[in-house]
Short mmCIF file of C-alpha atoms in Angstrom, two decimals:
data_model
loop_
_atom_site.label_atom_id
_atom_site.label_comp_id
_atom_site.label_asym_id
_atom_site.label_seq_id
_atom_site.Cartn_x
_atom_site.Cartn_y
_atom_site.Cartn_z
CA MET A 1 6.38 10.66 5.21
CA PRO A 2 5.87 14.61 4.37
CA ARG A 3 4.19 16.67 6.78
CA VAL A 4 1.91 19.04 4.86
CA LEU A 5 0.05 21.87 6.06
CA SER A 6 -2.99 23.10 4.24
CA ILE A 7 -4.05 26.83 4.90
CA ALA A 8 -7.49 27.03 3.14
CA GLY A 9 -11.18 27.24 3.65
CA SER A 10 -13.47 24.48 4.72
CA ASP A 11 -15.98 22.83 2.19
CA PRO A 12 -18.61 20.85 4.10
CA SER A 13 -19.51 18.70 1.09
CA GLY A 14 -15.95 17.32 1.27
CA GLY A 15 -15.13 17.98 -2.31
CA ALA A 16 -12.72 20.98 -2.22
CA GLY A 17 -10.97 23.21 0.36
CA ILE A 18 -9.29 21.78 3.49
CA GLN A 19 -11.46 18.52 2.97
CA ALA A 20 -9.96 18.13 -0.42
CA ASP A 21 -6.52 18.98 0.54
CA LEU A 22 -6.39 16.58 3.40
CA LYS A 23 -7.51 13.63 1.19
CA SER A 24 -5.17 14.47 -1.36
CA ILE A 25 -2.21 14.70 1.07
CA ALA A 26 -2.92 11.36 2.30
CA ALA A 27 -3.70 9.59 -1.05
CA VAL A 28 -0.18 10.49 -2.27
CA GLY A 29 1.64 9.55 0.96
CA GLY A 30 1.70 12.50 3.26
CA TYR A 31 0.38 13.45 6.70
CA GLY A 32 -2.11 16.30 6.35
CA MET A 33 -2.57 19.32 8.90
CA SER A 34 -4.88 22.26 8.49
CA ALA A 35 -5.49 25.77 9.32
CA ILE A 36 -8.78 27.11 8.62
CA THR A 37 -9.20 30.42 6.94
CA ALA A 38 -12.97 30.60 6.38
CA LEU A 39 -16.03 28.35 6.85
CA THR A 40 -18.20 28.09 3.98
CA ALA A 41 -21.86 26.73 3.30
CA GLN A 42 -21.72 25.00 0.09
CA ASN A 43 -22.44 22.03 -1.89
CA THR A 44 -21.74 20.66 -5.30
CA ARG A 45 -24.09 23.14 -6.63
CA GLY A 46 -22.46 26.36 -5.37
CA VAL A 47 -21.42 28.59 -2.31
CA ARG A 48 -24.32 29.59 -0.24
CA GLY A 49 -22.33 31.75 2.42
CA VAL A 50 -18.90 32.58 3.78
CA HIS A 51 -17.94 32.96 7.56
CA VAL A 52 -14.33 34.26 8.08
CA PRO A 53 -13.26 33.61 11.65
CA PRO A 54 -10.96 36.50 13.27
CA ALA A 55 -7.53 36.59 11.63
CA GLU A 56 -6.17 36.38 15.12
CA PHE A 57 -7.45 32.78 15.44
CA LEU A 58 -5.97 31.95 12.23
CA ALA A 59 -2.67 33.23 13.49
CA ALA A 60 -3.20 31.20 16.54
CA GLN A 61 -3.76 28.01 14.66
CA LEU A 62 -0.66 28.69 12.50
CA ASP A 63 1.41 29.36 15.42
CA ALA A 64 0.18 26.16 17.36
CA ILE A 65 1.33 23.95 14.61
CA SER A 66 4.82 25.37 13.77
CA ASP A 67 5.59 25.49 17.31
CA ASP A 68 5.10 21.98 17.85
CA ILE A 69 5.50 20.02 14.39
CA THR A 70 8.13 20.18 11.63
CA ILE A 71 6.30 21.31 8.40
CA ASP A 72 7.88 19.87 5.19
CA ALA A 73 5.44 21.78 2.78
CA VAL A 74 2.65 24.34 2.76
CA LYS A 75 -0.22 24.48 0.50
CA ILE A 76 -2.27 27.82 0.51
CA GLY A 77 -5.75 27.82 -0.69
CA MET A 78 -8.76 30.17 -0.01
CA LEU A 79 -7.36 33.54 1.78
CA ALA A 80 -10.78 35.51 2.36
CA ASN A 81 -9.62 39.13 2.76
CA ALA A 82 -6.55 41.11 3.14
CA GLU A 83 -6.28 40.77 6.89
CA VAL A 84 -6.14 37.20 6.58
CA ILE A 85 -3.50 37.10 3.62
CA ALA A 86 -1.26 39.54 5.86
CA VAL A 87 -1.35 36.94 8.78
CA VAL A 88 -0.27 34.19 6.38
CA ALA A 89 2.47 36.34 4.76
CA ASP A 90 3.85 37.32 8.16
CA TRP A 91 3.77 33.74 9.28
CA LEU A 92 5.61 32.53 6.20
CA ARG A 93 8.20 35.05 6.81
CA ARG A 94 8.83 34.04 10.38
CA THR A 95 8.79 30.23 9.59
CA ALA A 96 11.12 28.34 7.80
CA VAL A 97 9.04 26.43 5.41
CA PRO A 98 10.99 24.67 2.63
CA ILE A 99 8.13 24.42 0.25
CA VAL A 100 5.18 26.78 -0.47
CA VAL A 101 2.59 26.09 -3.09
CA LEU A 102 -0.15 28.62 -3.60
CA ASP A 103 -3.11 27.94 -5.09
CA PRO A 104 -4.89 31.51 -5.81
CA VAL A 105 -8.48 31.19 -5.20
CA MET A 106 -9.47 34.41 -6.67
CA VAL A 107 -12.25 33.69 -9.52
CA ALA A 108 -15.24 31.40 -9.53
CA THR A 109 -15.91 29.13 -12.31
CA SER A 110 -18.76 31.54 -13.08
CA GLY A 111 -16.17 34.37 -13.63
CA ASP A 112 -17.10 36.21 -10.59
CA ARG A 113 -14.21 37.63 -8.60
CA LEU A 114 -13.99 36.27 -5.20
CA LEU A 115 -11.75 38.60 -3.37
CA ASP A 116 -12.17 42.49 -3.06
CA PRO A 117 -9.29 44.86 -4.63
CA GLU A 118 -7.53 45.26 -1.22
CA ALA A 119 -7.33 41.36 -0.82
CA GLU A 120 -6.19 41.20 -4.61
CA ARG A 121 -3.46 43.49 -3.83
CA ALA A 122 -2.27 41.92 -0.61
CA LEU A 123 -2.35 38.45 -2.58
CA ARG A 124 0.01 39.68 -5.11
CA ASP A 125 2.56 40.80 -2.46
CA LEU A 126 2.21 37.15 -1.27
CA LEU A 127 3.27 35.54 -4.50
CA PRO A 128 6.88 36.04 -4.13
CA LEU A 129 6.78 34.04 -0.95
CA ALA A 130 5.52 31.03 -3.08
CA ASP A 131 7.72 28.37 -4.68
CA LEU A 132 4.86 27.48 -7.04
CA ILE A 133 1.61 29.33 -8.00
CA THR A 134 -1.06 27.28 -9.46
CA PRO A 135 -3.89 29.45 -11.12
CA ASN A 136 -6.69 28.20 -13.29
CA LEU A 137 -6.74 30.27 -16.61
CA LEU A 138 -9.08 32.89 -15.07
CA GLU A 139 -6.93 33.49 -12.04
CA LEU A 140 -3.84 33.57 -14.46
CA ALA A 141 -5.42 36.62 -16.29
CA VAL A 142 -5.94 38.33 -13.03
CA LEU A 143 -2.53 37.82 -11.83
CA ALA A 144 -0.85 38.78 -15.22
CA ASN A 145 -2.93 41.88 -15.15
CA ALA A 146 -1.78 42.60 -11.51
CA VAL A 147 2.00 42.18 -12.13
CA ALA A 148 1.58 44.11 -15.45
CA GLY A 149 -0.24 46.98 -13.51
CA ALA A 150 2.38 46.81 -10.72
CA GLU A 151 5.31 47.26 -13.59
CA ASP A 152 3.66 50.07 -15.10
CA GLY A 153 3.12 51.89 -11.83
CA ALA A 154 6.75 51.37 -11.23
CA ARG A 155 7.87 52.80 -14.46
CA THR A 156 5.65 55.63 -14.37
CA GLY A 157 6.77 56.62 -10.95
CA ASP A 158 3.46 57.95 -9.82
CA GLY A 159 4.37 57.94 -6.14
CA ALA A 160 2.54 54.88 -5.10
CA GLY A 161 5.19 52.11 -5.80
CA ALA A 162 4.62 48.93 -7.31
CA GLY A 163 2.78 47.43 -4.35
CA ASP A 164 0.06 50.01 -4.39
CA ALA A 165 -0.74 49.77 -8.36
CA SER A 166 -4.66 49.54 -8.92
CA ALA A 167 -5.81 45.95 -8.66
CA ASP A 168 -9.41 46.82 -9.78
CA ALA A 169 -8.27 48.92 -12.84
CA ALA A 170 -10.17 47.74 -16.05
CA PRO A 171 -8.25 44.43 -17.34
CA THR A 172 -6.07 44.67 -20.30
CA ILE A 173 -5.24 41.02 -20.46
CA ALA A 174 -7.88 38.75 -21.06
CA PRO A 175 -8.00 34.93 -20.15
CA ALA A 176 -6.24 32.86 -22.38
CA THR A 177 -8.06 31.23 -25.03
CA THR A 178 -5.02 29.49 -26.60
CA TRP A 179 -2.32 27.44 -24.94
CA ALA A 180 0.30 29.77 -26.15
CA GLU A 181 -1.31 32.48 -24.58
CA ALA A 182 -1.72 30.71 -21.27
CA ILE A 183 2.02 30.02 -21.45
CA ALA A 184 2.94 33.52 -21.95
CA GLN A 185 0.79 34.76 -19.27
CA ALA A 186 2.56 32.18 -16.93
CA GLN A 187 5.89 33.51 -17.98
CA ALA A 188 4.91 36.94 -17.19
CA VAL A 189 3.72 36.01 -13.68
CA SER A 190 6.91 33.90 -12.98
CA ALA A 191 9.11 36.79 -14.15
CA ALA A 192 7.48 39.16 -11.78
CA THR A 193 7.22 36.97 -8.83
CA GLY A 194 10.11 34.81 -9.12
CA ALA A 195 7.93 31.73 -8.53
CA ARG A 196 7.17 28.77 -10.55
CA VAL A 197 3.84 28.98 -12.24
CA LEU A 198 1.96 25.82 -12.99
CA ALA A 199 -0.25 26.84 -16.34
CA LYS A 200 -3.18 24.73 -16.46
CA GLY A 201 -5.19 24.35 -19.79
CA GLY A 202 -8.13 22.46 -18.56
CA HIS A 203 -10.43 25.41 -19.27
CA LEU A 204 -9.37 25.62 -23.07
CA PRO A 205 -11.60 24.12 -25.73
CA GLY A 206 -10.59 21.08 -27.42
CA GLY A 207 -9.83 17.47 -26.42
CA ASP A 208 -6.49 18.04 -24.83
CA ALA A 209 -5.85 19.15 -21.17
CA PRO A 210 -2.25 20.23 -20.91
CA ASP A 211 -0.47 21.77 -18.09
CA ALA A 212 3.03 23.28 -18.07
CA LEU A 213 5.61 24.09 -15.38
CA VAL A 214 6.82 27.65 -16.17
CA HIS A 215 9.93 29.25 -14.58
CA ALA A 216 11.12 32.52 -15.96
CA ALA A 217 14.40 32.52 -13.96
CA SER A 218 15.79 29.36 -15.49
CA ALA A 219 13.73 30.15 -18.91
CA THR A 220 12.06 26.61 -18.72
CA VAL A 221 8.81 25.44 -19.85
CA ILE A 222 8.12 21.76 -19.15
CA GLU A 223 4.90 20.72 -20.73
CA PHE A 224 2.70 17.67 -19.57
CA GLY A 225 0.23 16.47 -21.99
CA GLY A 226 -3.03 14.49 -21.53
CA GLU A 227 -6.46 13.83 -23.29
CA ARG A 228 -9.43 15.77 -21.77
CA ILE A 229 -11.31 13.40 -19.37
CA ALA A 230 -15.08 13.49 -19.81
CA THR A 231 -16.56 13.93 -16.33
CA THR A 232 -18.78 16.05 -14.32
CA ALA A 233 -16.87 15.28 -11.10
CA THR A 234 -14.41 18.23 -11.41
CA HIS A 235 -15.32 20.05 -7.95
CA GLY A 236 -12.13 20.57 -6.02
CA THR A 237 -9.40 19.51 -8.85
CA GLY A 238 -7.42 22.75 -8.34
CA CYS A 239 -7.19 22.13 -4.43
CA SER A 240 -6.65 18.49 -4.86
CA LEU A 241 -3.74 18.97 -7.52
CA SER A 242 -1.87 21.60 -5.59
CA SER A 243 -1.94 19.90 -2.32
CA ALA A 244 -0.74 16.77 -3.97
CA VAL A 245 2.06 18.41 -5.76
CA ALA A 246 3.17 20.02 -2.25
CA THR A 247 3.22 16.66 -0.74
CA LEU A 248 5.22 15.01 -3.63
CA GLN A 249 7.66 17.66 -3.92
CA ALA A 250 8.39 17.26 -0.40
CA GLU A 251 9.06 13.66 -0.88
CA LEU A 252 10.83 13.75 -4.10
CA GLY A 253 12.41 16.97 -4.27
CA ASP A 254 11.86 17.48 -7.95
CA TRP A 255 9.24 19.73 -9.49
CA GLU A 256 8.68 17.95 -12.75
CA ALA A 257 8.68 14.58 -11.09
CA ALA A 258 6.29 15.68 -8.31
CA ILE A 259 3.98 17.44 -10.84
CA GLY A 260 4.08 14.34 -13.08
CA GLU A 261 3.14 11.96 -10.58
CA ALA A 262 0.30 14.31 -8.92
CA ARG A 263 -1.20 14.76 -12.46
CA ARG A 264 -1.25 10.93 -12.71
CA TRP A 265 -2.89 10.42 -9.45
CA LEU A 266 -5.51 13.14 -10.29
CA ARG A 267 -6.43 11.78 -13.71
CA GLU A 268 -6.88 8.24 -12.01
CA SER A 269 -9.02 10.11 -9.51
CA LEU A 270 -10.97 12.15 -12.10
CA ARG A 271 -12.09 9.05 -13.96
CA GLN A 272 -13.57 7.40 -10.85
CA GLY A 273 -15.36 10.63 -9.44
CA GLU A 274 -18.59 10.03 -10.92
CA ALA A 275 -18.74 6.53 -9.37
CA LEU A 276 -19.23 8.17 -5.87
CA GLU A 277 -22.53 9.68 -6.86
CA VAL A 278 -22.08 12.52 -4.59
CA GLY A 279 -24.34 15.79 -5.20
CA GLY A 280 -26.33 16.72 -8.03
CA GLY A 281 -23.86 19.39 -9.44
CA HIS A 282 -20.16 19.24 -10.15
CA GLY A 283 -19.10 16.32 -7.95
CA PRO A 284 -15.69 15.64 -6.10
CA VAL A 285 -13.12 13.65 -7.64
CA SER A 286 -12.46 10.04 -6.03
CA HIS A 287 -9.41 10.88 -4.08
CA PHE A 288 -8.71 7.28 -3.06
CA ALA A 289 -10.14 5.43 -6.06
CA GLY A 290 -6.66 4.01 -6.92
CA LEU A 291 -5.56 2.97 -3.48
CA TRP A 292 -8.89 1.31 -2.97
CA SER A 293 -8.86 -0.65 -6.32
CA ARG A 294 -4.98 -1.87 -5.61
CA GLY A 295 -5.31 -2.24 -1.81
CA GLY A 296 -8.71 -3.02 -0.92
CA LEU A 297 -10.88 -1.59 1.63
CA ARG A 298 -10.48 -3.91 4.47
CA THR A 299 -7.60 -3.74 6.94
CA ALA A 300 -5.06 -6.52 6.25
CA PRO A 301 -4.71 -8.82 9.15
CA THR A 302 -1.41 -9.18 11.10
CA PRO A 303 0.67 -12.43 10.60
CA ALA A 304 -0.24 -13.59 14.12
CA GLU A 305 -3.97 -13.34 13.12
CA ILE A 306 -3.21 -15.17 10.03
CA ALA A 307 -1.55 -17.89 11.92
CA ASP A 308 -4.44 -18.41 14.19
CA GLU A 309 -6.92 -18.10 11.43
CA TRP A 310 -5.23 -20.78 9.43
CA TRP A 311 -4.35 -22.93 12.28
CA ASN A 312 -8.08 -23.04 13.65
CA GLY A 313 -9.37 -23.23 10.03
CA ILE A 314 -7.92 -26.91 9.94
CA ALA A 315 -9.01 -27.95 13.46
CA ASP A 316 -11.13 -30.45 11.77
CA VAL A 317 -8.27 -31.90 9.83
CA ARG A 318 -5.98 -32.03 12.75
CA ALA A 319 -8.61 -33.99 14.89
CA ALA A 320 -9.09 -36.51 12.31
CA ILE A 321 -5.36 -36.95 11.98
CA ASP A 322 -5.45 -37.45 15.89
CA ASP A 323 -8.04 -40.11 15.67
CA LEU A 324 -6.55 -42.12 12.76
CA PRO A 325 -5.75 -45.69 13.59
CA PHE A 326 -2.20 -45.25 12.15
CA ILE A 327 -1.46 -42.39 14.59
CA ARG A 328 -3.00 -44.05 17.50
CA ALA A 329 -1.04 -47.34 17.08
CA LEU A 330 2.05 -45.48 16.31
CA ALA A 331 1.80 -43.73 19.80
CA ASP A 332 0.98 -46.92 21.91
CA GLY A 333 3.43 -49.25 20.09
CA THR A 334 0.71 -51.66 18.80
CA LEU A 335 1.47 -50.56 14.92
CA GLU A 336 2.56 -53.56 12.90
CA ARG A 337 5.90 -53.31 11.34
CA GLU A 338 4.76 -53.72 7.79
CA PRO A 339 2.56 -50.79 7.74
CA PHE A 340 4.99 -48.76 9.43
CA LEU A 341 7.63 -49.87 6.99
CA GLY A 342 5.10 -48.97 4.10
CA TYR A 343 4.54 -45.60 5.59
CA LEU A 344 8.43 -44.83 5.50
CA ALA A 345 8.76 -46.06 1.98
CA GLN A 346 6.06 -43.49 0.77
CA ASP A 347 7.45 -40.87 3.06
CA ALA A 348 10.88 -41.42 1.36
CA LEU A 349 9.30 -41.09 -2.08
CA TYR A 350 7.29 -37.97 -0.76
CA LEU A 351 10.55 -36.39 0.44
CA ARG A 352 12.49 -36.76 -2.69
CA ASP A 353 9.87 -34.64 -4.70
CA TYR A 354 9.09 -32.45 -1.60
CA ALA A 355 12.72 -31.35 -1.54
CA ARG A 356 12.37 -30.35 -5.10
CA VAL A 357 9.40 -28.34 -4.25
CA LEU A 358 11.23 -26.55 -1.45
CA ALA A 359 14.10 -25.68 -3.98
CA GLU A 360 11.64 -24.28 -6.18
CA ALA A 361 10.31 -21.94 -3.36
CA SER A 362 13.85 -20.94 -2.77
CA ARG A 363 13.95 -20.00 -6.34
CA LEU A 364 10.94 -17.93 -6.39
CA ALA A 365 11.59 -16.39 -2.90
CA PRO A 366 11.90 -12.57 -3.35
CA ASP A 367 14.39 -11.88 -0.49
CA ALA A 368 17.68 -13.54 0.83
CA ALA A 369 15.98 -14.83 3.93
CA GLY A 370 13.45 -16.77 2.13
CA GLN A 371 15.82 -18.15 -0.40
CA ALA A 372 18.25 -19.26 2.33
CA PHE A 373 15.66 -20.87 4.40
CA TRP A 374 13.80 -22.92 1.89
CA ALA A 375 17.38 -24.05 0.46
CA ASN A 376 18.22 -25.24 3.80
CA SER A 377 14.96 -26.96 4.14
CA ALA A 378 15.52 -28.77 1.02
CA HIS A 379 18.69 -29.74 1.89
CA GLY A 380 17.71 -31.09 5.26
CA SER A 381 14.98 -33.25 3.67
CA LEU A 382 17.39 -34.93 1.16
CA VAL A 383 20.34 -35.37 3.70
CA GLY A 384 18.85 -35.42 7.42
CA GLU A 385 15.40 -36.95 6.88
CA LEU A 386 16.12 -39.52 4.08
CA GLU A 387 19.01 -40.63 5.91
CA LEU A 388 16.82 -41.66 8.79
CA HIS A 389 14.40 -43.33 6.29
CA THR A 390 17.32 -45.46 4.79
CA SER A 391 18.52 -46.67 8.09
CA TRP A 392 15.11 -48.01 8.84
CA LEU A 393 14.18 -49.35 5.56
CA GLU A 394 17.51 -51.00 4.67
CA GLY A 395 18.91 -51.63 8.19
CA ALA A 396 15.74 -52.86 9.97
CA GLY A 397 14.34 -55.31 7.67
CA GLY A 398 11.34 -54.92 5.17
CA THR A 399 13.11 -53.61 2.12
CA ALA A 400 16.71 -54.32 3.32
CA GLY A 401 19.25 -54.06 0.52
CA THR A 402 16.63 -53.33 -1.94
CA GLY A 403 16.87 -49.35 -1.90
CA VAL A 404 14.91 -46.47 -0.45
CA PHE A 405 12.83 -45.75 -3.72
CA THR A 406 11.69 -49.33 -4.85
CA ALA A 407 8.16 -48.85 -3.95
CA GLU A 408 5.72 -47.68 -6.03
CA PRO A 409 3.77 -44.05 -5.05
CA ASP A 410 0.36 -44.99 -3.77
CA ALA A 411 -2.57 -42.88 -4.38
CA ALA A 412 -2.20 -40.67 -1.31
CA THR A 413 1.56 -39.87 -2.17
CA THR A 414 0.85 -39.20 -5.72
CA ALA A 415 -2.18 -36.91 -5.11
CA TYR A 416 -0.11 -34.91 -2.76
CA LEU A 417 2.99 -34.40 -4.61
CA ASP A 418 0.84 -33.54 -7.72
CA HIS A 419 -0.66 -31.03 -5.75
CA LEU A 420 2.75 -29.50 -4.51
CA LEU A 421 4.51 -29.77 -8.05
CA ALA A 422 1.51 -28.05 -9.75
CA THR A 423 1.52 -25.18 -7.23
CA GLY A 424 5.15 -24.75 -7.90
CA ALA A 425 4.90 -24.82 -11.73
CA ARG A 426 2.44 -21.97 -11.60
CA GLY A 427 5.32 -19.80 -10.09
CA ASP A 428 3.57 -17.97 -7.47
CA TYR A 429 5.91 -18.08 -4.42
CA ALA A 430 3.38 -16.88 -1.77
CA VAL A 431 0.91 -19.70 -2.70
CA LEU A 432 3.60 -22.45 -2.99
CA ALA A 433 5.17 -21.37 0.52
CA ALA A 434 1.53 -21.66 2.09
CA ALA A 435 1.22 -25.16 0.46
CA VAL A 436 4.43 -26.39 1.87
CA LEU A 437 3.73 -25.07 5.40
CA PRO A 438 1.48 -28.01 6.61
CA CYS A 439 4.22 -30.60 6.27
CA PHE A 440 6.19 -28.60 8.85
CA TRP A 441 3.50 -27.41 11.13
CA ILE A 442 1.42 -30.50 11.47
CA TYR A 443 4.53 -32.68 11.94
CA VAL A 444 5.85 -30.60 14.75
CA ASP A 445 2.65 -30.35 16.34
CA LEU A 446 2.08 -34.09 16.40
CA GLY A 447 5.72 -34.56 17.58
CA GLU A 448 5.53 -32.03 20.47
CA ARG A 449 2.22 -33.52 21.83
CA LEU A 450 3.55 -37.09 21.26
CA ALA A 451 6.78 -36.06 23.38
CA ALA A 452 4.47 -34.55 26.10
CA GLY A 453 2.35 -37.68 26.44
CA GLY A 454 -0.72 -36.29 24.82
CA PHE A 455 -1.33 -39.49 23.13
CA GLY A 456 -0.60 -41.59 26.23
CA GLN A 457 2.46 -42.38 28.27
CA ARG A 458 3.59 -45.34 26.13
CA ALA A 459 4.89 -43.00 23.48
CA LEU A 460 7.41 -41.82 26.12
CA ASP A 461 8.70 -45.32 26.92
CA PRO A 462 12.36 -45.96 25.85
CA GLY A 463 11.35 -49.44 24.99
CA HIS A 464 8.81 -48.25 22.48
CA PRO A 465 9.52 -50.17 19.31
CA TYR A 466 9.51 -47.00 17.50
CA ALA A 467 11.07 -44.94 20.01
CA SER A 468 13.88 -43.55 17.75
CA TRP A 469 11.37 -42.48 15.27
CA LEU A 470 9.09 -40.61 17.68
CA GLU A 471 12.24 -38.65 18.77
CA THR A 472 12.53 -37.25 15.22
CA TYR A 473 9.05 -36.05 15.51
CA ALA A 474 9.99 -33.72 18.48
CA ASP A 475 13.25 -32.61 17.07
CA PRO A 476 13.72 -29.04 18.60
CA ALA A 477 15.77 -28.11 15.50
CA PHE A 478 12.71 -28.90 13.43
CA ALA A 479 10.36 -26.98 15.73
CA VAL A 480 12.67 -23.95 15.04
CA ALA A 481 12.45 -24.32 11.49
CA THR A 482 8.78 -24.64 11.72
CA ARG A 483 8.39 -21.32 13.63
CA GLU A 484 10.48 -19.50 11.03
CA ALA A 485 8.42 -21.20 8.08
CA ILE A 486 5.15 -20.02 9.91
CA GLU A 487 6.67 -16.46 10.14
CA LEU A 488 7.75 -16.30 6.65
CA VAL A 489 4.48 -17.39 5.14
CA THR A 490 2.30 -15.44 7.37
CA ARG A 491 4.30 -12.37 6.84
CA GLU A 492 3.96 -12.61 3.20
CA ALA A 493 0.12 -13.30 3.58
CA ALA A 494 -0.36 -10.30 5.60
CA ALA A 495 1.36 -8.26 2.78
CA ALA A 496 -0.71 -9.84 0.01
CA THR A 497 -3.87 -8.64 -1.42
CA PRO A 498 -7.04 -10.34 -0.09
CA GLU A 499 -7.56 -12.53 -3.34
CA ARG A 500 -3.97 -13.70 -3.07
CA ARG A 501 -4.28 -14.24 0.64
CA GLU A 502 -7.41 -16.24 0.22
CA ALA A 503 -5.46 -18.34 -2.64
CA MET A 504 -2.59 -18.98 0.05
CA ARG A 505 -5.21 -20.21 2.66
CA ARG A 506 -6.71 -22.52 0.21
CA ALA A 507 -3.35 -24.04 -0.71
CA PHE A 508 -2.64 -24.59 2.90
CA ARG A 509 -5.94 -26.05 3.61
CA THR A 510 -5.50 -28.52 0.59
CA SER A 511 -2.18 -29.52 1.83
CA SER A 512 -3.37 -30.17 5.40
CA GLU A 513 -6.22 -32.41 3.77
CA HIS A 514 -3.41 -34.33 1.86
CA GLU A 515 -1.62 -34.56 5.23
CA LEU A 516 -4.31 -36.58 6.62
CA ALA A 517 -4.80 -38.86 3.59
CA PHE A 518 -1.12 -39.58 3.65
CA PHE A 519 -1.34 -40.63 7.53
CA ALA A 520 -4.75 -42.58 6.69
CA ALA A 521 -3.05 -44.51 3.67
CA PRO A 522 -0.90 -47.07 5.69
CA LEU A 523 -4.01 -48.68 7.21
CA GLY A 524 -6.09 -48.19 4.22
#
C-alpha cells in the first residue's frame, strides 16, 4: 500500500486541501499522512480567513514523519508564503522521496492571486523538484509567465539571474482559451522545469473536459478525453486529482496509467458529488462513492461470525430434528427395520444426485483448493457412502438382490434434490456451496452427539441393532471434511457482497429445512 504524504492547507469543510487529499489517497488504495501548512476558515462558498503556523513547526512535522515512516510519494498543495515554500524545498532536498506531485495553489477560481510576488518566485524555484505539476489553466498561465520571465532575465544578463526575474511583472501570457494554447503553455513549463505537466482543460468552454500529460524532455503529449460532467460539486477537484495521481503512481509506476485511473475515479466521484448535499456553494466530490456502491457501508463479518450466525439461525430446525421420532427411535434402537431400510433407500437416491451437485460445485469453484475439496467429496459420496448403503440394502434384507436404486424417490427426497440441482443450474458457486453445507454440518453434529451419549447411552451399546450405521455418523474423517467445508463456505461468504451473502444464508437455511423433512419422512 503506497504511503503518501500530503503537504497542504486544511479545509474545515472537508472538500479540499488536506481533508480532500486524505480521502483521495484512501479511496484509491493508499495510506495517507499530512503536514499542515496553513489553517483556513472556509466553506463551500469561499475562504474567510487563513492562519499560517510558524514555518519551523511545519519543518518539525515533516521531519517527524520522514524520521519514522518510509514515504512513497508526496503531494504538495497550498504553500502560503515564501518561508513555508523554503522549508518544503529544503526538506525535499534532504529527503529521498521517489515521487513528488505539485499542485500549485496560486490563483483562486475568481482569478485572484493567492501568493505574493516573493512567494511566487519561491514557488517557481520549487518546480524543478517536482516530478509532476498539476496546475489549472489560470495557474498554468502564471507559471508560463514566470518561466518566460526567468528565461528573459537570463538572456538579457541583467545581473539578477534567472531566479530573481520579476514575478509580479505585467503578464504577457494570458490564460489559455483553447486546448492548443493550454498544451503549448504546458510544454513551456515542462521544458523550463524538467517536470511533467498535467494540463487540465476543465475551465475551457464546450462540452469536453480533456487533460494531457506533457513532458518536454521526451517530446510526448498523452491526451485523456472525456465529456464534461454537469455538476456544481467541484470543490477540491484539483486537490483530489493530484493526490490520487501521486498514490497511483507509487503503486503502478507508470504516469499514463496512474493519471488514467485517477481520472476514472475522479469522474465517478464527481457524478455523485451533488448527492452528498454538502453546503450551499460548490460542494465536494463524493470521494468514496464508488467504494460505497461496490462494497457497501457495513463491515463484512468474519468467517467465524458467519458460521455462528448461520448455525444459530437454524437452531429451531436442529431442535426439531432432535425431536423427530425417527431420530429418537434410531438412537435407542427401537426403530423398526422397514422404515430404516426405507430411509436408506431414499438416502441412496439422494446421494447419487448429491454427488452430481458436489461435482458441479467443483467445476464452479474459483480456486484449486475448492475444486479439489468438492471433487473429493463427490467421490466419497459415490464410493464410500453408497457402498455402505449397498451393504445394508442388499446384504441385510428388505431389498436384497434388487439393487440400490429401485425405490421411487419420495416427496422429501424429490424436493431436496430439486432445490440443490436448481441451485447448481444457476451457476453461482457461493450460493451452491452454502446449499450443500447442511448435509455435512447437520450430519456431523448428530453423529458427534450420538457418539457422546447425547441421545441416551443405548446408542453407545455395541449390541445396538444399528451400531455399524451409527458409527458412520461419528466418522472422524467426515468431521474433518465438514470443518473444511465450513471454512470454505464461510470464507466465501465473508468476501461476498451483503446481497450475495444473504442469498447464501437463505440457501443454507432452505437446505437445513429439507434435512428436517428428509429425516421426518421415514415415519410419515
